[in-house]
mmCIF file of C-alpha atoms in Angstrom:
data_model
loop_
_atom_site.group_PDB
_atom_site.id
_atom_site.type_symbol
_atom_site.label_atom_id
_atom_site.label_comp_id
_atom_site.label_asym_id
_atom_site.label_seq_id
_atom_site.Cartn_x
_atom_site.Cartn_y
_atom_site.Cartn_z
ATOM 1 C CA MET A 964 -18.298 -0.537 3.510
ATOM 2 C CA THR A 965 -17.123 3.138 3.152
ATOM 3 C CA MET A 966 -14.292 4.535 5.191
ATOM 4 C CA ASP A 967 -15.392 6.180 8.460
ATOM 5 C CA SER A 968 -14.462 9.851 8.282
ATOM 6 C CA SER A 969 -13.604 9.763 11.980
ATOM 7 C CA MET A 970 -10.735 7.407 11.169
ATOM 8 C CA VAL A 971 -8.631 10.224 9.768
ATOM 9 C CA SER A 972 -7.750 13.740 10.561
ATOM 10 C CA THR A 973 -8.356 16.279 7.862
ATOM 11 C CA THR A 974 -5.980 18.796 9.348
ATOM 12 C CA ARG A 975 -2.772 16.801 8.885
ATOM 13 C CA PRO A 976 -1.204 14.525 6.234
ATOM 14 C CA MET A 977 -2.077 10.866 6.360
ATOM 15 C CA VAL A 978 1.511 10.198 5.485
ATOM 16 C CA GLU A 979 4.436 12.576 6.169
ATOM 17 C CA ILE A 980 7.968 11.487 5.021
ATOM 18 C CA ASP A 981 10.888 13.692 6.028
ATOM 19 C CA ASP A 982 14.367 13.235 4.611
ATOM 20 C CA LEU A 983 14.031 9.521 4.289
ATOM 21 C CA HIS A 984 17.243 7.419 3.561
ATOM 22 C CA LYS A 985 17.750 3.747 3.081
ATOM 23 C CA VAL A 986 21.051 2.012 2.398
ATOM 24 C CA TYR A 987 21.744 -1.647 1.522
ATOM 25 C CA GLY A 988 25.589 -2.163 1.793
ATOM 26 C CA LYS A 989 26.931 0.199 -0.840
ATOM 27 C CA ASN A 990 23.585 0.752 -2.465
ATOM 28 C CA HIS A 991 21.958 3.974 -1.409
ATOM 29 C CA VAL A 992 18.353 3.093 -2.350
ATOM 30 C CA LEU A 993 16.417 6.119 -0.934
ATOM 31 C CA ARG A 994 18.236 9.521 -1.015
ATOM 32 C CA GLY A 995 16.423 12.060 1.071
ATOM 33 C CA ILE A 996 12.744 11.455 0.240
ATOM 34 C CA ASP A 997 10.268 14.281 1.265
ATOM 35 C CA LEU A 998 6.646 13.477 0.708
ATOM 36 C CA GLN A 999 3.184 14.075 1.983
ATOM 37 C CA VAL A 1000 -0.086 12.207 1.258
ATOM 38 C CA LYS A 1001 -3.427 13.905 2.133
ATOM 39 C CA PRO A 1002 -6.261 11.836 3.717
ATOM 40 C CA GLY A 1003 -8.308 10.430 0.912
ATOM 41 C CA GLU A 1004 -5.667 11.043 -1.661
ATOM 42 C CA VAL A 1005 -4.594 8.374 -4.319
ATOM 43 C CA MET A 1006 -0.870 8.766 -4.882
ATOM 44 C CA CYS A 1007 0.589 6.735 -7.837
ATOM 45 C CA ILE A 1008 4.371 6.212 -7.866
ATOM 46 C CA ILE A 1009 6.108 5.316 -11.120
ATOM 47 C CA GLY A 1010 9.686 5.000 -12.150
ATOM 48 C CA PRO A 1011 12.248 2.510 -13.555
ATOM 49 C CA SER A 1012 13.118 -0.685 -11.768
ATOM 50 C CA GLY A 1013 15.516 -0.155 -8.903
ATOM 51 C CA SER A 1014 14.436 3.479 -8.253
ATOM 52 C CA GLY A 1015 13.397 2.739 -4.674
ATOM 53 C CA LYS A 1016 9.635 2.657 -5.143
ATOM 54 C CA SER A 1017 8.963 -0.575 -3.280
ATOM 55 C CA THR A 1018 11.537 0.278 -0.629
ATOM 56 C CA LEU A 1019 9.686 3.559 -0.035
ATOM 57 C CA LEU A 1020 6.351 1.676 0.647
ATOM 58 C CA ARG A 1021 8.138 -0.791 2.889
ATOM 59 C CA CYS A 1022 9.542 2.078 4.947
ATOM 60 C CA VAL A 1023 6.122 3.605 5.362
ATOM 61 C CA ASN A 1024 4.592 0.526 7.098
ATOM 62 C CA ARG A 1025 8.002 -0.265 8.786
ATOM 63 C CA LEU A 1026 8.717 -3.509 7.094
ATOM 64 C CA GLU A 1027 12.050 -1.779 6.409
ATOM 65 C CA ALA A 1028 13.712 0.414 9.047
ATOM 66 C CA PRO A 1029 15.098 3.630 7.455
ATOM 67 C CA ASP A 1030 18.684 4.595 8.031
ATOM 68 C CA ALA A 1031 17.788 8.251 8.401
ATOM 69 C CA GLY A 1032 14.683 10.414 8.303
ATOM 70 C CA ARG A 1033 11.170 9.938 9.734
ATOM 71 C CA VAL A 1034 7.875 8.569 8.614
ATOM 72 C CA TYR A 1035 4.602 9.585 10.239
ATOM 73 C CA VAL A 1036 1.303 7.891 9.592
ATOM 74 C CA ASP A 1037 -1.736 9.852 10.768
ATOM 75 C CA GLY A 1038 0.637 11.927 13.044
ATOM 76 C CA GLN A 1039 2.232 8.899 14.533
ATOM 77 C CA LEU A 1040 6.014 8.510 14.215
ATOM 78 C CA MET A 1041 6.625 5.035 12.846
ATOM 79 C CA GLY A 1042 9.099 2.705 14.551
ATOM 80 C CA TYR A 1043 10.337 5.139 17.221
ATOM 81 C CA ARG A 1044 9.406 7.043 20.296
ATOM 82 C CA GLU A 1045 10.920 10.475 20.826
ATOM 83 C CA ARG A 1046 12.231 11.683 24.191
ATOM 84 C CA ASP A 1047 14.115 14.999 24.667
ATOM 85 C CA GLY A 1048 14.841 15.213 21.004
ATOM 86 C CA LYS A 1049 16.287 11.667 20.751
ATOM 87 C CA LEU A 1050 14.816 8.699 19.051
ATOM 88 C CA PHE A 1051 14.432 5.256 20.581
ATOM 89 C CA ASP A 1052 13.543 2.124 18.728
ATOM 90 C CA LEU A 1053 10.186 0.658 19.569
ATOM 91 C CA ARG A 1054 9.821 -2.917 20.521
ATOM 92 C CA PRO A 1055 8.751 -5.277 17.662
ATOM 93 C CA ALA A 1056 5.316 -5.774 19.227
ATOM 94 C CA ASP A 1057 4.788 -2.052 19.382
ATOM 95 C CA VAL A 1058 5.901 -1.765 15.732
ATOM 96 C CA ALA A 1059 3.427 -4.438 14.785
ATOM 97 C CA ARG A 1060 0.724 -2.473 16.584
ATOM 98 C CA GLN A 1061 1.560 0.618 14.608
ATOM 99 C CA ARG A 1062 1.328 -1.408 11.326
ATOM 100 C CA ARG A 1063 -2.215 -2.674 12.079
ATOM 101 C CA PRO A 1064 -4.122 0.322 10.426
ATOM 102 C CA ILE A 1065 -1.882 0.106 7.287
ATOM 103 C CA GLY A 1066 -2.973 -2.437 4.693
ATOM 104 C CA MET A 1067 -0.421 -3.670 2.121
ATOM 105 C CA VAL A 1068 -0.913 -5.608 -1.123
ATOM 106 C CA PHE A 1069 2.234 -7.139 -2.740
ATOM 107 C CA GLN A 1070 3.316 -8.204 -6.244
ATOM 108 C CA ARG A 1071 2.850 -11.775 -5.119
ATOM 109 C CA PHE A 1072 -0.371 -12.753 -3.364
ATOM 110 C CA ASN A 1073 1.232 -14.396 -0.314
ATOM 111 C CA LEU A 1074 -2.000 -16.196 0.534
ATOM 112 C CA PHE A 1075 -1.994 -19.148 2.968
ATOM 113 C CA GLN A 1076 -2.301 -22.054 0.569
ATOM 114 C CA ASN A 1077 -3.846 -24.414 3.174
ATOM 115 C CA LYS A 1078 -6.574 -21.979 3.922
ATOM 116 C CA THR A 1079 -9.728 -21.043 1.974
ATOM 117 C CA ALA A 1080 -10.350 -17.491 0.685
ATOM 118 C CA ILE A 1081 -12.507 -16.641 3.649
ATOM 119 C CA GLU A 1082 -10.041 -18.143 6.103
ATOM 120 C CA ASN A 1083 -7.296 -16.033 4.512
ATOM 121 C CA VAL A 1084 -9.361 -12.910 5.044
ATOM 122 C CA MET A 1085 -10.245 -13.747 8.633
ATOM 123 C CA GLU A 1086 -6.783 -14.704 9.747
ATOM 124 C CA ALA A 1087 -5.366 -11.365 10.956
ATOM 125 C CA PRO A 1088 -8.495 -10.029 12.712
ATOM 126 C CA LEU A 1089 -8.793 -13.291 14.600
ATOM 127 C CA ARG A 1090 -5.162 -13.925 15.399
ATOM 128 C CA VAL A 1091 -3.828 -10.387 15.644
ATOM 129 C CA ALA A 1092 -6.730 -8.254 16.658
ATOM 130 C CA ARG A 1093 -8.553 -10.988 18.562
ATOM 131 C CA GLU A 1094 -11.923 -9.904 17.368
ATOM 132 C CA PRO A 1095 -15.018 -12.193 17.821
ATOM 133 C CA LYS A 1096 -15.228 -14.906 15.192
ATOM 134 C CA ASP A 1097 -18.779 -14.158 14.200
ATOM 135 C CA THR A 1098 -17.914 -10.470 13.597
ATOM 136 C CA VAL A 1099 -14.772 -11.292 11.663
ATOM 137 C CA ARG A 1100 -16.653 -13.902 9.454
ATOM 138 C CA ARG A 1101 -19.462 -11.397 8.610
ATOM 139 C CA ARG A 1102 -16.920 -8.715 7.612
ATOM 140 C CA ALA A 1103 -14.919 -11.255 5.586
ATOM 141 C CA VAL A 1104 -18.050 -12.268 3.635
ATOM 142 C CA GLU A 1105 -18.793 -8.557 3.012
ATOM 143 C CA LEU A 1106 -15.276 -7.959 1.799
ATOM 144 C CA LEU A 1107 -15.217 -10.918 -0.591
ATOM 145 C CA GLU A 1108 -18.441 -9.828 -1.953
ATOM 146 C CA ARG A 1109 -17.038 -6.374 -2.376
ATOM 147 C CA VAL A 1110 -14.201 -7.700 -4.479
ATOM 148 C CA GLY A 1111 -16.552 -9.941 -6.458
ATOM 149 C CA LEU A 1112 -15.668 -13.209 -4.820
ATOM 150 C CA LYS A 1113 -18.455 -14.047 -2.500
ATOM 151 C CA GLN A 1114 -19.167 -17.298 -4.413
ATOM 152 C CA HIS A 1115 -15.550 -18.317 -3.928
ATOM 153 C CA CYS A 1116 -15.406 -18.041 -0.097
ATOM 154 C CA ASP A 1117 -14.597 -21.726 0.398
ATOM 155 C CA HIS A 1118 -12.088 -22.055 -2.494
ATOM 156 C CA TYR A 1119 -8.406 -22.631 -1.880
ATOM 157 C CA PRO A 1120 -5.826 -20.370 -3.601
ATOM 158 C CA VAL A 1121 -4.911 -23.146 -6.037
ATOM 159 C CA GLN A 1122 -8.514 -23.236 -7.192
ATOM 160 C CA LEU A 1123 -8.432 -19.471 -8.013
ATOM 161 C CA SER A 1124 -6.930 -17.540 -10.881
ATOM 162 C CA GLY A 1125 -4.113 -15.012 -10.256
ATOM 163 C CA GLY A 1126 -6.576 -12.130 -10.534
ATOM 164 C CA GLN A 1127 -8.882 -13.782 -8.007
ATOM 165 C CA GLN A 1128 -6.001 -14.485 -5.639
ATOM 166 C CA GLN A 1129 -4.968 -10.859 -5.731
ATOM 167 C CA ARG A 1130 -8.548 -9.793 -5.024
ATOM 168 C CA VAL A 1131 -8.487 -12.103 -1.940
ATOM 169 C CA ALA A 1132 -5.272 -10.398 -0.958
ATOM 170 C CA ILE A 1133 -6.963 -6.951 -1.226
ATOM 171 C CA ALA A 1134 -9.908 -8.170 0.900
ATOM 172 C CA ARG A 1135 -7.404 -9.666 3.426
ATOM 173 C CA ALA A 1136 -5.668 -6.247 3.735
ATOM 174 C CA LEU A 1137 -9.056 -4.518 4.111
ATOM 175 C CA ALA A 1138 -10.083 -6.871 6.933
ATOM 176 C CA MET A 1139 -8.066 -4.993 9.489
ATOM 177 C CA GLN A 1140 -10.059 -1.857 8.545
ATOM 178 C CA PRO A 1141 -7.017 0.116 7.545
ATOM 179 C CA LYS A 1142 -6.857 3.900 7.221
ATOM 180 C CA LEU A 1143 -4.059 3.625 4.613
ATOM 181 C CA MET A 1144 -3.588 1.156 1.768
ATOM 182 C CA LEU A 1145 -0.195 0.422 0.072
ATOM 183 C CA PHE A 1146 -0.103 -1.350 -3.271
ATOM 184 C CA ASP A 1147 3.238 -2.595 -4.550
ATOM 185 C CA GLU A 1148 2.803 -3.264 -8.220
ATOM 186 C CA PRO A 1149 -0.275 -5.407 -7.532
ATOM 187 C CA THR A 1150 -0.824 -6.324 -11.217
ATOM 188 C CA SER A 1151 2.740 -7.049 -12.290
ATOM 189 C CA ALA A 1152 2.496 -10.839 -11.631
ATOM 190 C CA LEU A 1153 -0.856 -11.129 -13.477
ATOM 191 C CA ASP A 1154 -1.550 -12.274 -17.036
ATOM 192 C CA PRO A 1155 -2.774 -9.165 -19.049
ATOM 193 C CA GLU A 1156 -6.402 -10.367 -19.247
ATOM 194 C CA LEU A 1157 -6.571 -10.517 -15.423
ATOM 195 C CA VAL A 1158 -5.229 -7.023 -14.753
ATOM 196 C CA GLY A 1159 -8.529 -5.185 -15.296
ATOM 197 C CA GLU A 1160 -10.422 -7.089 -12.492
ATOM 198 C CA VAL A 1161 -7.854 -6.051 -9.906
ATOM 199 C CA LEU A 1162 -7.745 -2.475 -11.142
ATOM 200 C CA ASP A 1163 -11.512 -2.401 -10.892
ATOM 201 C CA VAL A 1164 -11.358 -3.200 -7.161
ATOM 202 C CA MET A 1165 -8.715 -0.600 -6.545
ATOM 203 C CA ARG A 1166 -10.858 1.948 -8.519
ATOM 204 C CA GLU A 1167 -13.749 1.255 -6.227
ATOM 205 C CA LEU A 1168 -11.664 1.477 -3.229
ATOM 206 C CA ALA A 1169 -10.340 4.877 -4.286
ATOM 207 C CA ASP A 1170 -13.930 6.068 -4.960
ATOM 208 C CA SER A 1171 -14.823 5.106 -1.352
ATOM 209 C CA GLY A 1172 -12.288 7.675 0.006
ATOM 210 C CA MET A 1173 -9.440 5.312 0.993
ATOM 211 C CA THR A 1174 -6.058 6.903 1.172
ATOM 212 C CA MET A 1175 -3.700 4.954 -1.195
ATOM 213 C CA MET A 1176 -0.097 4.893 -2.239
ATOM 214 C CA VAL A 1177 0.206 2.807 -5.411
ATOM 215 C CA VAL A 1178 3.454 1.754 -7.108
ATOM 216 C CA THR A 1179 2.350 0.823 -10.603
ATOM 217 C CA HIS A 1180 3.301 0.558 -14.247
ATOM 218 C CA GLU A 1181 -0.374 0.958 -15.163
ATOM 219 C CA ILE A 1182 -0.196 4.562 -16.633
ATOM 220 C CA GLY A 1183 -3.891 4.377 -17.606
ATOM 221 C CA PHE A 1184 -4.873 3.672 -13.935
ATOM 222 C CA ALA A 1185 -2.665 6.498 -12.702
ATOM 223 C CA ARG A 1186 -4.248 8.964 -15.205
ATOM 224 C CA GLU A 1187 -7.841 7.864 -14.346
ATOM 225 C CA VAL A 1188 -7.678 7.272 -10.667
ATOM 226 C CA GLY A 1189 -4.549 8.988 -9.335
ATOM 227 C CA ASP A 1190 -4.838 12.387 -7.720
ATOM 228 C CA ARG A 1191 -1.021 12.817 -7.656
ATOM 229 C CA LEU A 1192 1.701 11.191 -9.555
ATOM 230 C CA VAL A 1193 5.248 10.839 -8.291
ATOM 231 C CA PHE A 1194 8.193 9.927 -10.639
ATOM 232 C CA MET A 1195 11.170 8.407 -8.865
ATOM 233 C CA ALA A 1196 14.641 7.514 -10.316
ATOM 234 C CA ASP A 1197 17.895 6.657 -8.538
ATOM 235 C CA GLY A 1198 16.302 6.837 -5.104
ATOM 236 C CA GLN A 1199 14.995 10.352 -5.489
ATOM 237 C CA ILE A 1200 11.756 12.116 -6.377
ATOM 238 C CA VAL A 1201 12.476 13.618 -9.744
ATOM 239 C CA GLU A 1202 9.076 15.197 -10.406
ATOM 240 C CA GLN A 1203 5.576 15.173 -8.799
ATOM 241 C CA GLY A 1204 2.288 16.815 -9.404
ATOM 242 C CA ASP A 1205 -1.246 16.394 -10.499
ATOM 243 C CA ALA A 1206 -1.462 12.984 -12.199
ATOM 244 C CA ARG A 1207 -3.172 14.079 -15.419
ATOM 245 C CA GLU A 1208 -1.187 17.269 -15.818
ATOM 246 C CA LEU A 1209 2.203 15.515 -15.163
ATOM 247 C CA LEU A 1210 1.356 12.704 -17.656
ATOM 248 C CA GLY A 1211 0.206 15.158 -20.285
ATOM 249 C CA ASN A 1212 3.119 17.558 -19.835
ATOM 250 C CA PRO A 1213 6.069 16.318 -17.828
ATOM 251 C CA GLN A 1214 8.571 19.060 -17.029
ATOM 252 C CA ASN A 1215 11.743 17.021 -16.259
ATOM 253 C CA PRO A 1216 13.489 15.406 -19.277
ATOM 254 C CA ARG A 1217 13.929 12.193 -17.200
ATOM 255 C CA THR A 1218 10.305 11.929 -16.605
ATOM 256 C CA LYS A 1219 9.476 12.574 -20.250
ATOM 257 C CA GLN A 1220 11.995 9.971 -21.351
ATOM 258 C CA PHE A 1221 10.454 7.300 -18.999
ATOM 259 C CA LEU A 1222 6.912 8.088 -20.045
ATOM 260 C CA ASP A 1223 7.770 7.982 -23.697
ATOM 261 C CA ALA A 1224 9.400 4.616 -23.327
ATOM 262 C CA VAL A 1225 6.427 3.247 -21.270
ATOM 263 C CA LEU A 1226 3.748 4.578 -23.460
ATOM 264 C CA ALA A 1227 5.531 3.329 -26.584
#
């Protein structure tokens, strides 16, 4: 299952973020983020805890509403409609519709514990997209095979390892045939020996041409798979550039300090 090139436009960014701000009480979490992600690009986002990385992803798919600024996904303004230069909030149902082509994988797997692996993967296409059950089941089997879990279709989450559960979560996100995938530290809750199996699936997904934004502490993955690296601190983008160049020769002292600490 490779990504249909007709799903994306090659003439505009897949994600465009303009002067994005997010505030929680007195905590100014995002401070004027400007960012673009090209179709087919793998962007890895690194930085210390509390730098706003997860909040940035949640604003992209409108799980969080920004306090200022705009987010466009494939040219569509997320969360608003614009009329005469003014922005009006979309209804929740319309926001949910906008969110459909954006897959997200969280730190925690968030699987339905009372449903098998294949039932978890089938849930959204059946309940949200109202697709035919036979079509959805066929796709779910293909996706579970893609993540190496075809033989575990009928297993419940409690019968799966953490790495297997996260791979089911990736298959579930892919079931809605997204044009953009967001990963929020998808390996941080895993035992070290299980990290590799999840990264392998993400690596294959990147090779297929999927546009990806990945918040991660896996510097090796960022170096190998990432096209571009973004370093965030204190709610701002401190430095960004080609992943391998930035990791090999960071220009900002804050970036260098962070990488030295992580790699040590």
